[in-house]
């Protein structure tokens, strides 16, 4: 059974931090404690962990504030993702381990998720799409490194969906292009499709 701190940490990271309406807002420890049924102590402990990851900002006499993703942080996130995901595409095609069936199934799941009420689930599957490609490399250290980007990746993805109408449909087309290139065994096309996808997301996030 998860401890109170683990429960609070998971709730904050997966539910509160990914809510576009909470970006830049201060958090009420008591409100969060009431929502998940724990005392305020594990909430404070969880917030300290999140502050160490630069996901929340602890402001003296004010409390914890959800730190909005800065333009620089978004750019660096997409740059790092591009390095990892292009490497993954090249490696899985070289080794013959491209997870095309798994990616196709995830893309089918995404197609069934439309509208703002399903944005978080859409982005959760979006993360699975990309992490499945990275995991297929078979490098545990790379997996842990990429998973460390998850919270920022999900936050950025949800915000992008809210920033631009029709972004969900664009993501589906961009994912299809990545899948098509992997299916064809074309590493150059796969890398280009990944760059186009991440570049489109970056543009949406920076232009708002």
CSV table of N, CA, C and O in Angstrom, one decimal, residues 99-113 122 125-126 128-130 132 168-180:
chain,number,residue,atom,x,y,z
A,99,UNK,N,8.7,-1.4,-32.6
A,99,UNK,CA,7.4,-1.9,-32.0
A,99,UNK,C,6.2,-1.4,-32.8
A,99,UNK,O,5.3,-0.7,-32.3
A,100,UNK,N,6.1,-1.7,-34.1
A,100,UNK,CA,5.1,-1.1,-34.9
A,100,UNK,C,3.7,-1.6,-34.5
A,100,UNK,O,2.7,-0.8,-34.6
A,101,UNK,N,3.5,-2.8,-34.1
A,101,UNK,CA,2.2,-3.3,-33.7
A,101,UNK,C,1.7,-2.6,-32.4
A,101,UNK,O,0.6,-2.1,-32.4
A,102,UNK,N,2.6,-2.4,-31.5
A,102,UNK,CA,2.2,-1.7,-30.2
A,102,UNK,C,1.9,-0.3,-30.5
A,102,UNK,O,0.9,0.3,-29.9
A,103,UNK,N,2.7,0.4,-31.3
A,103,UNK,CA,2.4,1.8,-31.7
A,103,UNK,C,1.1,1.9,-32.4
A,103,UNK,O,0.4,2.9,-32.2
A,104,UNK,N,0.8,1.0,-33.3
A,104,UNK,CA,-0.4,1.1,-34.0
A,104,UNK,C,-1.6,0.9,-33.1
A,104,UNK,O,-2.7,1.6,-33.2
A,105,UNK,N,-1.5,0.1,-32.1
A,105,UNK,CA,-2.6,-0.1,-31.1
A,105,UNK,C,-2.8,1.2,-30.3
A,105,UNK,O,-3.9,1.6,-30.0
A,106,UNK,N,-1.7,1.8,-29.9
A,106,UNK,CA,-1.8,3.0,-29.1
A,106,UNK,C,-2.4,4.1,-30.0
A,106,UNK,O,-3.2,5.0,-29.4
A,107,UNK,N,-2.0,4.2,-31.2
A,107,UNK,CA,-2.6,5.2,-32.1
A,107,UNK,C,-4.1,5.0,-32.3
A,107,UNK,O,-4.8,6.0,-32.3
A,108,UNK,N,-4.5,3.8,-32.4
A,108,UNK,CA,-5.9,3.5,-32.4
A,108,UNK,C,-6.7,4.0,-31.2
A,108,UNK,O,-7.8,4.5,-31.2
A,109,UNK,N,-6.0,3.8,-30.0
A,109,UNK,CA,-6.6,4.3,-28.8
A,109,UNK,C,-6.7,5.8,-28.8
A,109,UNK,O,-7.7,6.3,-28.3
A,110,UNK,N,-5.7,6.4,-29.3
A,110,UNK,CA,-5.8,7.9,-29.4
A,110,UNK,C,-6.9,8.4,-30.3
A,110,UNK,O,-7.5,9.4,-30.0
A,111,UNK,N,-7.1,7.7,-31.4
A,111,UNK,CA,-8.2,8.1,-32.3
A,111,UNK,C,-9.5,8.1,-31.6
A,111,UNK,O,-10.4,9.0,-31.9
A,112,UNK,N,-9.7,7.2,-30.6
A,112,UNK,CA,-11.0,7.2,-29.9
A,112,UNK,C,-11.1,8.2,-28.8
A,112,UNK,O,-12.2,8.3,-28.1
A,113,UNK,N,-10.1,9.0,-28.6
A,113,UNK,CA,-10.1,10.0,-27.5
A,113,UNK,C,-10.2,11.4,-28.2
A,113,UNK,O,-9.2,11.9,-28.7
A,122,UNK,N,-5.8,11.5,-23.5
A,122,UNK,CA,-5.2,11.5,-24.9
A,122,UNK,C,-3.7,11.7,-24.7
A,122,UNK,O,-2.9,11.0,-25.4
A,125,UNK,N,-1.8,8.6,-23.3
A,125,UNK,CA,-1.6,7.7,-24.4
A,125,UNK,C,-0.5,8.2,-25.3
A,125,UNK,O,0.4,7.4,-25.8
A,126,UNK,N,-0.4,9.5,-25.5
A,126,UNK,CA,0.6,10.1,-26.3
A,126,UNK,C,2.0,9.8,-25.7
A,126,UNK,O,2.9,9.4,-26.4
A,128,UNK,N,2.7,7.3,-23.8
A,128,UNK,CA,2.9,5.8,-24.0
A,128,UNK,C,3.4,5.5,-25.4
A,128,UNK,O,4.3,4.7,-25.6
A,129,UNK,N,2.9,6.3,-26.4
A,129,UNK,CA,3.3,6.1,-27.8
A,129,UNK,C,4.8,6.3,-27.9
A,129,UNK,O,5.6,5.5,-28.4
A,130,UNK,N,5.3,7.4,-27.3
A,130,UNK,CA,6.7,7.8,-27.4
A,130,UNK,C,7.6,6.9,-26.5
A,130,UNK,O,8.7,6.5,-26.9
A,132,UNK,N,7.0,3.9,-25.6
A,132,UNK,CA,7.1,2.5,-26.1
A,132,UNK,C,8.2,2.4,-27.2
A,132,UNK,O,8.9,1.4,-27.2
A,168,UNK,N,-5.4,18.0,-31.4
A,168,UNK,CA,-5.5,16.5,-31.3
A,168,UNK,C,-5.4,15.8,-32.7
A,168,UNK,O,-4.7,14.8,-32.9
A,169,UNK,N,-6.1,16.4,-33.7
A,169,UNK,CA,-6.1,15.8,-35.0
A,169,UNK,C,-4.7,15.9,-35.6
A,169,UNK,O,-4.2,14.9,-36.3
A,170,UNK,N,-4.0,17.0,-35.4
A,170,UNK,CA,-2.7,17.2,-35.9
A,170,UNK,C,-1.7,16.2,-35.3
A,170,UNK,O,-0.9,15.6,-35.9
A,171,UNK,N,-1.9,15.9,-34.0
A,171,UNK,CA,-1.0,14.9,-33.3
A,171,UNK,C,-1.2,13.5,-33.9
A,171,UNK,O,-0.3,12.8,-34.1
A,172,UNK,N,-2.5,13.2,-34.2
A,172,UNK,CA,-2.8,11.9,-34.8
A,172,UNK,C,-2.1,11.7,-36.1
A,172,UNK,O,-1.5,10.7,-36.4
A,173,UNK,N,-2.1,12.8,-36.9
A,173,UNK,CA,-1.4,12.7,-38.2
A,173,UNK,C,0.1,12.6,-38.1
A,173,UNK,O,0.8,11.9,-38.8
A,174,UNK,N,0.6,13.4,-37.1
A,174,UNK,CA,2.1,13.3,-36.8
A,174,UNK,C,2.5,12.0,-36.3
A,174,UNK,O,3.6,11.5,-36.7
A,175,UNK,N,1.7,11.4,-35.4
A,175,UNK,CA,2.0,10.0,-35.0
A,175,UNK,C,2.0,9.0,-36.1
A,175,UNK,O,2.8,8.1,-36.2
A,176,UNK,N,1.0,9.2,-37.0
A,176,UNK,CA,0.8,8.3,-38.1
A,176,UNK,C,2.1,8.3,-39.0
A,176,UNK,O,2.5,7.3,-39.5
A,177,UNK,N,2.6,9.5,-39.2
A,177,UNK,CA,3.8,9.7,-40.0
A,177,UNK,C,5.0,9.0,-39.4
A,177,UNK,O,5.8,8.3,-40.1
A,178,UNK,N,5.1,9.1,-38.1
A,178,UNK,CA,6.2,8.4,-37.4
A,178,UNK,C,6.0,6.9,-37.6
A,178,UNK,O,7.0,6.1,-37.9
A,179,UNK,N,4.8,6.4,-37.3
A,179,UNK,CA,4.5,4.9,-37.5
A,179,UNK,C,4.8,4.5,-38.9
A,179,UNK,O,5.3,3.4,-39.1
A,180,UNK,N,4.3,5.2,-39.9
A,180,UNK,CA,4.5,4.8,-41.3
A,180,UNK,C,6.0,4.7,-41.6
A,180,UNK,O,6.4,3.7,-42.3
